[in-house]
Amino acid sequence: MMLERAVIDRLFPSDLPEPQYWEDRYPLRELPEQAMVTRLGPSPTGFIHIGGVYVGMIDRDISSNTGGVYLVRVEDTDQSREVEGALEQFARAFEYFGISSDEDKDHGAYGPYLQSEREQIYLTYVRHLLRQGKAYLCFATKDELADITARQQASKVPTGYYGKWAIWRDADPADVAAKLAAGTPYVVRFRTPDDADGQRAAFVDAIRGRLEHEANRNDAVILKASDQSPRLPTYHFAHAVDDHLMRVNLVIRGDEWISSVPLHQQLFAALEFEPITYAHIAPLMKQIPGGKRKLSKRKDPEAGVDFYIAAGFPADAVLYYLRGLANGRLAELPLAEALTTPIDLSLCGAAGPLVDLVKLEDISADHIATLSGRQILDAVRTWATQYDAELVPVLDAETELALRALAVERDGVENPRKDLRKWSDFRPAYGFFFPELFVPVDGPADERLVPLGVAADVVTAFAADLVAGYEHRDDPQEWFDQIRTLAAKHGFAPNAKEYKKNPDAYAGSIREASQLVRVAITGATRSPDLHATAHALGASEVLRRLRALAGDA
Ligand code: GLU
């Protein structure tokens, strides 16, 4: 027996509109026939997962390539789990990866785009289902629900709130009235169609093709407890109402929702909404010893989007990588082409692709190697304003030096250096160029020189001689020759072979001698081309650093 309409209506605000009001307020979109309206539905229960960017990128790609619309709808109906700052982090991440919503509170007629602000809309449709007997009030307590589950387990039947176990499904209206009169909190449950038991549900997934599942028979909660404010729906119900009223026609979401499709189909049918196309994306995976598992925000730092932004991976490199994971053939194309070639849903695999950071770093290094020094410097500076504040004034004061440094083995060469995989690599790779960041060697005993094994008095004498006669030659050969000549004078063998033959006769080989100069000038035994580096630094800075080698700082 159904509840009387008056009893139902008393549970809702008296000025709650009818469904038709919302239908008119959010009319069908005037878009070309093939246009896809897609949406990303992030929940602010944590910071965004790289998988969210992956899906958002696909959403945006498909909508823009079909002349449609892409929107972000914040699914914040689980307010107890909301994480502070999550919305700000979403905005940052979406902006970084170019997946900000086409519509938001300032533009877009289909908002609000925060579910917590759509209470009236959901209530309209909950009341509508209640009035038709397609939903009912459920007063079952936690203990009662636990007891139902326990009895189901004992009798080895599927657990859930369904059929004869659903104690409020066919409740006597008098009992409902009594509970309401006593002010007992309730939830609203969807009343699964009576014939659902034993049926199969089928649908065509845009990625996986035809899928079949047992029909849903669980009377899912659609509106959460009545003693909470705001009174919010569950995901299942909210997404149906929102996707319908926002006139979304393609739902791309994680494959953990596949098993909910049978319920979603029932909800759409009960609400008399046009069914929607679903595309269930396989999750990004991580290689672990002996197999793979889903990339997990709890376990893997690289699962969080901030990992990529903080490290300074260029957005284009990450997007290129992600597009290659979505459609393998895009990984075969050069970056610029891959970024503009449409993603094809039917080519997305049903198995989750592996995220390989080494691969991403390679892609990123290749990409950065195609940029000009100016582009790199601008990007590093932008990154540093957030993540390395100390670097910003240095770059600003020494822009010319920074450009000269970046030009070393980059400008005018066929294979530019690939020493930057992300913007945070700039300081370790190029920091030594800047006098403000460089720590000169502390005389011949500096620990960075120890591995070269040259006696301290030889280092001092060699360095002092170099300082005294240093010539800042443009010609690399001539520049190196002065080191070679001095090395011979100070007892270094002309080559490593000679030195090995008779180590006691020499102070080291020419290799050790030039490494002394390299460590003095760059602080490390590995560096970009030394002559080019010296010229980027300029004669007086080179001399300052060589003096430090001589112990004469
Ligand atoms: N809020 C849901 C989630 O975070 C979105 C699912 C969907 O896109 O429909 O998983």
XYZ file of C-alpha atoms and ligand atoms in Angstrom:
563
model
C 0.000 0.000 0.000
C 1.344 3.371 -0.976
C 1.805 6.333 1.275
C -0.720 9.080 0.814
C 0.512 11.949 -1.259
C -0.131 14.429 1.521
C 2.085 12.414 3.876
C 4.864 12.411 1.315
C 4.547 16.081 0.484
C 4.795 17.058 4.115
C 8.330 15.660 4.150
C 9.503 18.221 1.599
C 9.620 22.009 1.408
C 6.217 23.281 0.295
C 7.725 25.400 -2.450
C 9.669 22.514 -4.007
C 9.212 22.681 -7.793
C 7.951 19.843 -9.970
C 10.342 17.976 -12.326
C 8.970 19.938 -15.259
C 10.370 23.107 -13.729
C 13.900 21.731 -13.887
C 13.312 20.236 -17.309
C 12.455 23.713 -18.563
C 15.203 25.400 -16.657
C 17.830 23.087 -18.167
C 16.659 22.625 -21.734
C 18.239 20.276 -24.228
C 21.469 21.782 -25.452
C 21.542 23.227 -28.906
C 24.546 21.409 -30.246
C 25.447 19.600 -33.433
C 24.084 16.078 -33.505
C 27.390 14.318 -32.958
C 28.430 16.676 -30.130
C 29.414 14.924 -26.943
C 28.711 16.484 -23.578
C 31.094 14.940 -21.065
C 31.808 15.566 -17.445
C 34.334 14.769 -14.771
C 32.860 14.120 -11.338
C 35.660 14.466 -8.805
C 34.856 14.025 -5.136
C 36.677 16.351 -2.744
C 37.317 13.482 -0.359
C 40.999 13.749 -1.146
C 43.433 15.300 -3.555
C 42.998 14.412 -7.147
C 44.434 11.184 -8.474
C 46.390 11.158 -11.739
C 43.622 8.847 -12.949
C 41.267 11.818 -12.587
C 43.429 13.849 -14.925
C 43.540 10.862 -17.272
C 39.748 10.665 -17.435
C 39.336 14.458 -17.568
C 41.769 14.626 -20.461
C 39.732 12.040 -22.368
C 36.503 13.872 -21.503
C 37.846 17.173 -22.716
C 39.338 15.656 -25.842
C 36.132 13.972 -26.937
C 33.911 16.941 -26.202
C 36.116 19.421 -27.984
C 36.658 17.176 -30.990
C 32.917 16.728 -31.439
C 31.924 20.342 -30.853
C 30.442 19.465 -27.478
C 30.922 20.613 -23.907
C 33.097 19.350 -21.088
C 32.198 20.172 -17.537
C 33.459 19.446 -14.068
C 30.835 18.587 -11.513
C 32.071 18.408 -7.959
C 30.529 15.377 -6.307
C 30.554 16.483 -2.710
C 27.603 14.605 -1.303
C 29.801 12.817 1.197
C 30.441 15.843 3.316
C 31.785 13.957 6.312
C 34.722 12.813 4.195
C 35.452 16.147 2.613
C 39.091 17.217 2.769
C 39.939 20.832 3.315
C 41.671 22.515 0.409
C 40.631 19.813 -2.047
C 38.679 22.191 -4.278
C 41.615 24.564 -4.532
C 43.837 21.645 -5.401
C 41.370 20.546 -8.096
C 41.438 24.011 -9.607
C 45.244 24.063 -9.655
C 45.498 20.618 -11.155
C 42.832 21.235 -13.799
C 44.431 24.468 -14.829
C 47.878 22.884 -15.037
C 46.644 20.088 -17.264
C 44.216 22.154 -19.314
C 41.127 20.332 -18.119
C 39.267 23.128 -16.384
C 35.530 23.042 -16.914
C 33.951 24.769 -19.907
C 31.152 25.735 -17.522
C 31.260 26.993 -13.980
C 29.391 29.312 -11.700
C 30.255 32.313 -13.848
C 29.466 30.807 -17.206
C 27.235 27.908 -17.975
C 23.492 27.591 -17.684
C 23.465 24.078 -16.258
C 24.821 24.750 -12.774
C 25.237 24.806 -9.906
C 28.137 22.451 -10.537
C 28.582 21.529 -6.891
C 26.250 18.747 -5.873
C 25.917 20.170 -2.376
C 24.197 23.183 -3.946
C 21.666 21.083 -5.843
C 19.622 19.848 -2.901
C 16.331 21.264 -4.233
C 16.770 19.513 -7.536
C 17.408 16.122 -5.977
C 14.539 16.513 -3.535
C 12.170 17.216 -6.406
C 13.007 13.912 -8.008
C 13.009 11.968 -4.753
C 9.527 13.245 -3.990
C 8.498 12.414 -7.543
C 9.573 8.783 -7.132
C 7.940 8.544 -3.699
C 4.658 9.844 -5.035
C 4.720 7.166 -7.725
C 5.594 4.427 -5.278
C 8.980 3.938 -6.969
C 10.769 4.807 -3.746
C 9.955 4.383 -0.076
C 10.959 5.525 3.370
C 13.144 3.166 5.316
C 13.548 3.426 9.087
C 15.797 0.421 9.516
C 18.418 1.084 12.161
C 22.081 0.176 11.897
C 21.511 -2.762 14.225
C 18.590 -4.022 12.205
C 20.635 -3.812 9.025
C 23.517 -5.669 10.660
C 21.085 -8.316 11.835
C 19.672 -8.734 8.313
C 23.166 -9.188 6.934
C 24.031 -11.736 9.626
C 20.913 -13.777 8.925
C 21.557 -13.653 5.179
C 25.079 -14.888 5.723
C 23.828 -17.657 7.977
C 21.342 -18.803 5.347
C 23.920 -18.369 2.584
C 21.891 -15.984 0.466
C 23.253 -12.790 -1.085
C 23.454 -9.945 1.376
C 21.621 -6.708 0.754
C 18.356 -4.926 1.297
C 15.951 -6.611 -1.077
C 12.789 -8.672 -1.349
C 11.545 -10.063 1.926
C 14.655 -8.789 3.720
C 13.703 -5.242 2.866
C 11.587 -4.693 5.949
C 10.232 -1.289 4.947
C 9.672 -2.054 1.282
C 6.041 -2.980 1.740
C 5.467 -1.433 5.143
C 2.004 -0.599 6.365
C 1.452 3.156 5.866
C 0.227 3.282 9.460
C 3.625 2.066 10.694
C 5.351 4.659 8.532
C 3.077 7.379 9.888
C 3.825 6.293 13.443
C 7.577 6.461 12.851
C 7.236 9.863 11.248
C 5.094 11.093 14.124
C 7.802 9.963 16.526
C 10.391 11.906 14.524
C 12.400 8.782 13.673
C 15.101 9.484 11.067
C 14.795 7.639 7.774
C 16.472 7.249 4.439
C 14.726 7.030 1.101
C 15.304 3.845 -0.844
C 14.720 3.082 -4.465
C 12.079 0.418 -4.926
C 13.636 -2.062 -7.323
C 11.150 -3.213 -9.933
C 9.346 -6.328 -8.673
C 10.424 -8.385 -11.652
C 14.144 -7.640 -11.298
C 14.974 -10.845 -9.472
C 16.680 -13.340 -11.723
C 16.735 -10.951 -14.674
C 19.828 -9.943 -16.627
C 20.802 -6.415 -17.418
C 22.729 -5.656 -20.588
C 24.255 -2.504 -21.956
C 26.731 -1.421 -24.580
C 29.817 0.178 -23.119
C 31.617 2.562 -25.467
C 34.935 0.917 -24.615
C 34.053 -2.664 -23.807
C 31.127 -3.324 -26.090
C 28.133 -5.333 -24.880
C 28.233 -6.232 -21.210
C 25.791 -8.335 -19.285
C 25.173 -8.464 -15.587
C 22.693 -9.840 -13.173
C 19.946 -7.237 -12.751
C 20.096 -5.165 -9.604
C 17.634 -6.192 -6.927
C 18.988 -4.209 -4.042
C 16.801 -1.340 -2.861
C 19.587 1.201 -2.898
C 19.487 4.259 -0.697
C 18.889 7.322 -2.847
C 18.483 10.001 -0.190
C 20.593 9.942 2.929
C 19.361 10.249 6.507
C 16.597 12.746 7.082
C 18.188 14.126 10.230
C 21.092 15.554 8.277
C 21.288 18.924 6.663
C 21.616 19.465 3.780
C 19.691 16.333 2.819
C 21.856 14.903 0.142
C 21.397 12.014 -2.228
C 23.781 9.157 -2.802
C 26.109 9.099 -5.806
C 23.837 6.734 -7.722
C 20.862 9.023 -7.575
C 22.736 12.313 -7.890
C 24.649 11.268 -10.976
C 21.452 10.177 -12.719
C 19.669 13.451 -12.021
C 22.710 15.567 -12.807
C 23.773 13.837 -15.980
C 20.206 14.079 -17.193
C 19.672 17.744 -16.347
C 23.153 18.815 -17.396
C 22.330 17.112 -20.672
C 25.431 14.949 -20.522
C 25.331 12.271 -23.197
C 28.574 10.411 -22.582
C 29.681 9.343 -19.117
C 33.327 8.361 -18.974
C 34.228 7.024 -15.551
C 36.310 4.466 -13.727
C 35.483 0.817 -14.276
C 34.697 0.350 -10.589
C 31.243 1.617 -11.570
C 30.499 -1.127 -14.095
C 28.743 -3.213 -11.479
C 26.467 -0.266 -10.651
C 25.181 0.083 -14.194
C 22.219 -2.268 -13.651
C 21.050 -0.060 -10.783
C 21.706 3.067 -12.814
C 19.643 1.702 -15.678
C 16.750 1.054 -13.296
C 17.035 4.557 -11.890
C 17.047 6.148 -15.327
C 14.010 4.106 -16.290
C 12.140 4.952 -13.088
C 12.928 8.635 -13.550
C 11.914 8.380 -17.195
C 15.240 9.784 -18.319
C 16.769 9.032 -21.683
C 19.436 6.317 -21.094
C 22.993 7.530 -21.301
C 26.100 6.085 -22.933
C 28.735 4.867 -20.509
C 32.402 4.324 -21.163
C 34.212 2.597 -18.323
C 37.903 3.367 -18.267
C 40.405 0.836 -16.982
C 42.420 2.146 -14.041
C 46.055 3.206 -14.232
C 48.224 0.458 -12.836
C 51.571 0.077 -11.166
C 54.103 -2.669 -11.708
C 54.948 -4.493 -8.514
C 57.106 -7.564 -7.995
C 55.234 -10.435 -9.549
C 52.366 -8.475 -11.040
C 50.513 -5.229 -11.136
C 47.937 -3.421 -9.082
C 45.933 -0.213 -9.247
C 47.952 2.930 -8.672
C 46.984 3.840 -5.147
C 46.903 7.273 -3.590
C 47.602 5.721 -0.240
C 50.683 3.791 -1.324
C 52.127 5.543 -4.360
C 53.233 9.174 -4.347
C 52.996 9.211 -8.142
C 49.265 8.550 -7.892
C 48.648 12.111 -6.720
C 48.537 14.883 -9.280
C 50.600 17.171 -7.078
C 53.513 14.806 -7.484
C 53.780 15.808 -11.156
C 53.172 19.488 -10.576
C 55.588 19.768 -7.667
C 58.324 17.913 -9.537
C 57.675 20.200 -12.478
C 56.825 17.726 -15.221
C 55.692 19.854 -18.170
C 51.952 19.398 -18.617
C 52.401 18.607 -22.307
C 54.784 15.762 -21.543
C 52.414 14.237 -18.997
C 49.437 14.641 -21.316
C 51.384 13.109 -24.170
C 52.265 10.182 -21.949
C 48.693 9.740 -20.736
C 47.320 9.932 -24.264
C 49.706 7.167 -25.242
C 48.335 5.073 -22.383
C 44.764 5.689 -23.547
C 45.444 4.982 -27.229
C 48.708 3.176 -27.853
C 48.953 4.509 -31.403
C 49.279 8.071 -30.049
C 52.521 7.102 -28.342
C 53.928 6.433 -31.816
C 53.300 9.994 -32.980
C 55.455 13.032 -32.237
C 54.207 15.046 -29.283
C 52.574 17.919 -31.131
C 50.654 15.563 -33.361
C 49.716 13.239 -30.531
C 48.290 16.130 -28.541
C 45.949 17.093 -31.354
C 44.991 13.683 -32.708
C 41.604 12.738 -31.259
C 41.424 9.974 -28.687
C 39.297 7.081 -29.862
C 37.312 5.470 -27.043
C 36.953 2.225 -28.898
C 40.755 1.919 -28.864
C 41.042 2.309 -25.092
C 41.857 -1.066 -23.625
C 39.803 -2.932 -21.072
C 42.996 -3.742 -19.143
C 44.606 -1.005 -17.075
C 47.797 0.478 -18.539
C 50.973 0.590 -16.463
C 52.273 3.957 -15.348
C 56.028 3.905 -15.786
C 57.757 6.950 -14.375
C 61.022 6.157 -16.109
C 59.199 6.222 -19.421
C 57.517 9.487 -18.496
C 60.877 11.012 -17.551
C 62.330 9.977 -20.911
C 59.396 11.453 -22.777
C 59.657 14.589 -20.741
C 63.415 14.927 -21.309
C 62.886 14.476 -25.052
C 60.188 17.118 -24.982
C 62.215 19.620 -22.968
C 65.110 19.087 -25.367
C 62.928 20.530 -28.138
C 62.310 23.773 -26.227
C 64.373 26.923 -26.470
C 66.410 28.182 -23.537
C 63.936 31.029 -23.126
C 60.958 28.648 -22.976
C 62.750 26.496 -20.443
C 63.729 29.465 -18.337
C 60.180 30.815 -18.297
C 58.790 27.434 -17.303
C 61.406 26.908 -14.605
C 60.693 30.345 -13.204
C 56.940 29.724 -13.108
C 57.501 26.399 -11.400
C 59.989 27.937 -8.948
C 57.549 30.614 -7.776
C 55.624 27.756 -6.129
C 58.278 25.216 -5.370
C 61.711 26.838 -5.095
C 61.254 30.443 -3.990
C 64.998 30.925 -3.497
C 65.649 30.279 -7.167
C 63.369 33.033 -8.466
C 65.449 36.105 -7.519
C 68.554 34.334 -8.782
C 66.982 33.732 -12.176
C 65.642 37.267 -12.283
C 69.001 38.816 -11.430
C 70.932 36.525 -13.761
C 68.651 36.020 -16.712
C 71.453 36.409 -19.249
C 73.667 33.961 -17.405
C 70.754 31.520 -17.181
C 70.227 31.735 -20.924
C 73.927 31.276 -21.599
C 73.938 28.276 -19.268
C 70.940 26.736 -20.998
C 72.551 27.340 -24.378
C 75.490 25.076 -23.509
C 75.136 21.978 -25.672
C 71.597 23.036 -26.551
C 71.739 25.908 -29.002
C 72.853 25.032 -32.480
C 73.555 21.375 -31.790
C 71.895 18.418 -33.359
C 71.313 16.496 -30.148
C 70.617 18.901 -27.337
C 71.434 17.889 -23.777
C 68.704 15.887 -22.067
C 69.608 16.814 -18.546
C 66.183 18.197 -17.643
C 63.339 15.769 -17.173
C 61.333 18.123 -15.055
C 61.755 21.677 -13.810
C 63.041 20.575 -10.413
C 66.077 19.159 -12.247
C 67.138 22.676 -13.152
C 68.799 23.496 -9.851
C 70.878 20.313 -9.589
C 71.838 20.495 -13.272
C 72.378 24.236 -13.729
C 72.565 25.718 -10.225
C 76.373 25.709 -10.293
C 76.389 28.360 -12.992
C 75.047 30.936 -10.556
C 77.560 32.453 -8.156
C 74.737 32.786 -5.599
C 74.144 29.042 -5.623
C 77.627 27.743 -6.285
C 79.850 26.588 -3.473
C 83.482 26.961 -4.652
C 85.946 24.263 -3.673
C 87.628 24.870 -0.401
C 91.229 24.512 -1.509
C 93.005 21.296 -2.528
C 91.579 19.380 0.450
C 87.955 19.854 -0.623
C 86.208 16.499 -0.401
C 84.903 16.778 -3.966
C 88.529 16.505 -5.115
C 89.449 13.525 -2.987
C 88.316 10.846 -5.480
C 90.771 12.244 -8.050
C 93.639 11.207 -5.794
C 95.988 14.054 -6.697
C 98.406 15.200 -3.987
C 97.413 18.501 -2.371
C 100.689 20.284 -3.121
C 100.391 19.355 -6.791
C 96.818 20.669 -6.890
C 97.885 23.948 -5.349
C 100.846 24.459 -7.639
C 98.947 23.450 -10.769
C 95.997 25.699 -9.895
C 98.181 28.668 -8.978
C 100.000 28.362 -12.289
C 96.701 28.149 -14.164
C 95.370 31.227 -12.418
C 98.541 33.182 -13.106
C 98.514 32.555 -16.822
C 94.833 31.890 -17.517
C 93.706 32.762 -21.019
C 89.968 32.773 -21.684
C 90.357 31.407 -25.224
C 87.322 31.215 -27.524
C 88.746 28.278 -29.375
C 88.058 25.087 -27.392
C 91.253 23.434 -28.590
C 93.438 26.346 -27.540
C 91.597 26.619 -24.243
C 92.209 22.961 -23.439
C 95.800 23.179 -24.622
C 96.694 25.543 -21.801
C 95.445 22.944 -19.326
C 97.318 20.222 -21.148
C 100.560 22.182 -21.144
C 100.306 23.002 -17.476
C 99.401 19.430 -16.651
C 102.590 18.211 -18.321
C 104.592 20.813 -16.461
C 103.160 19.635 -13.132
C 103.888 15.989 -13.715
C 100.624 14.610 -15.109
C 100.930 11.855 -17.699
C 99.745 12.821 -21.204
C 97.158 10.009 -21.178
C 95.629 7.428 -18.886
C 97.474 4.520 -20.466
C 100.862 6.096 -19.859
C 99.885 6.834 -16.274
C 98.688 3.276 -15.636
C 101.954 1.867 -16.894
C 103.944 3.851 -14.416
C 101.736 5.420 -11.768
C 104.584 6.294 -9.427
C 106.232 8.476 -12.020
C 103.244 10.810 -12.364
C 100.942 13.052 -10.308
C 98.020 11.607 -12.251
C 97.055 11.771 -15.901
C 95.686 14.555 -18.036
C 92.276 13.167 -17.107
C 92.803 13.961 -13.424
C 94.205 17.366 -14.303
C 91.164 18.334 -16.336
C 88.868 16.896 -13.697
C 90.508 19.195 -11.166
C 89.542 22.085 -13.401
C 86.061 20.675 -13.918
C 85.379 20.249 -10.215
C 86.746 23.712 -9.549
C 84.512 25.301 -12.182
C 81.362 23.205 -11.826
C 81.610 21.596 -8.396
C 81.224 18.107 -9.860
C 83.112 15.498 -11.832
C 80.359 15.449 -14.454
C 79.210 18.574 -16.222
C 78.267 19.993 -19.565
C 81.126 20.734 -21.956
C 83.741 22.462 -19.863
C 84.935 25.023 -22.363
C 81.370 26.071 -23.201
C 80.584 26.199 -19.511
C 83.598 28.397 -18.814
C 82.456 30.764 -21.538
C 78.925 30.904 -20.228
C 80.392 31.842 -16.844
C 82.829 34.458 -18.120
C 86.535 34.905 -17.413
C 86.346 36.573 -14.045
C 84.028 33.974 -12.537
C 86.216 31.191 -13.923
C 89.242 32.786 -12.341
C 87.444 33.180 -9.027
C 86.691 29.475 -9.033
C 90.231 28.490 -10.056
C 91.645 30.623 -7.266
C 89.532 28.660 -4.838
C 91.176 25.497 -6.191
C 94.554 26.987 -5.435
C 93.353 27.566 -1.899
C 93.379 31.268 -2.572
C 89.714 32.167 -2.225
N 32.395 10.990 -7.853
C 32.637 9.777 -8.553
C 34.029 9.298 -8.239
O 34.823 10.074 -7.736
C 32.529 10.030 -10.030
C 32.087 8.873 -10.799
C 31.548 9.353 -12.131
O 32.315 9.934 -12.894
O 30.358 9.174 -12.373
O 34.331 8.153 -8.431
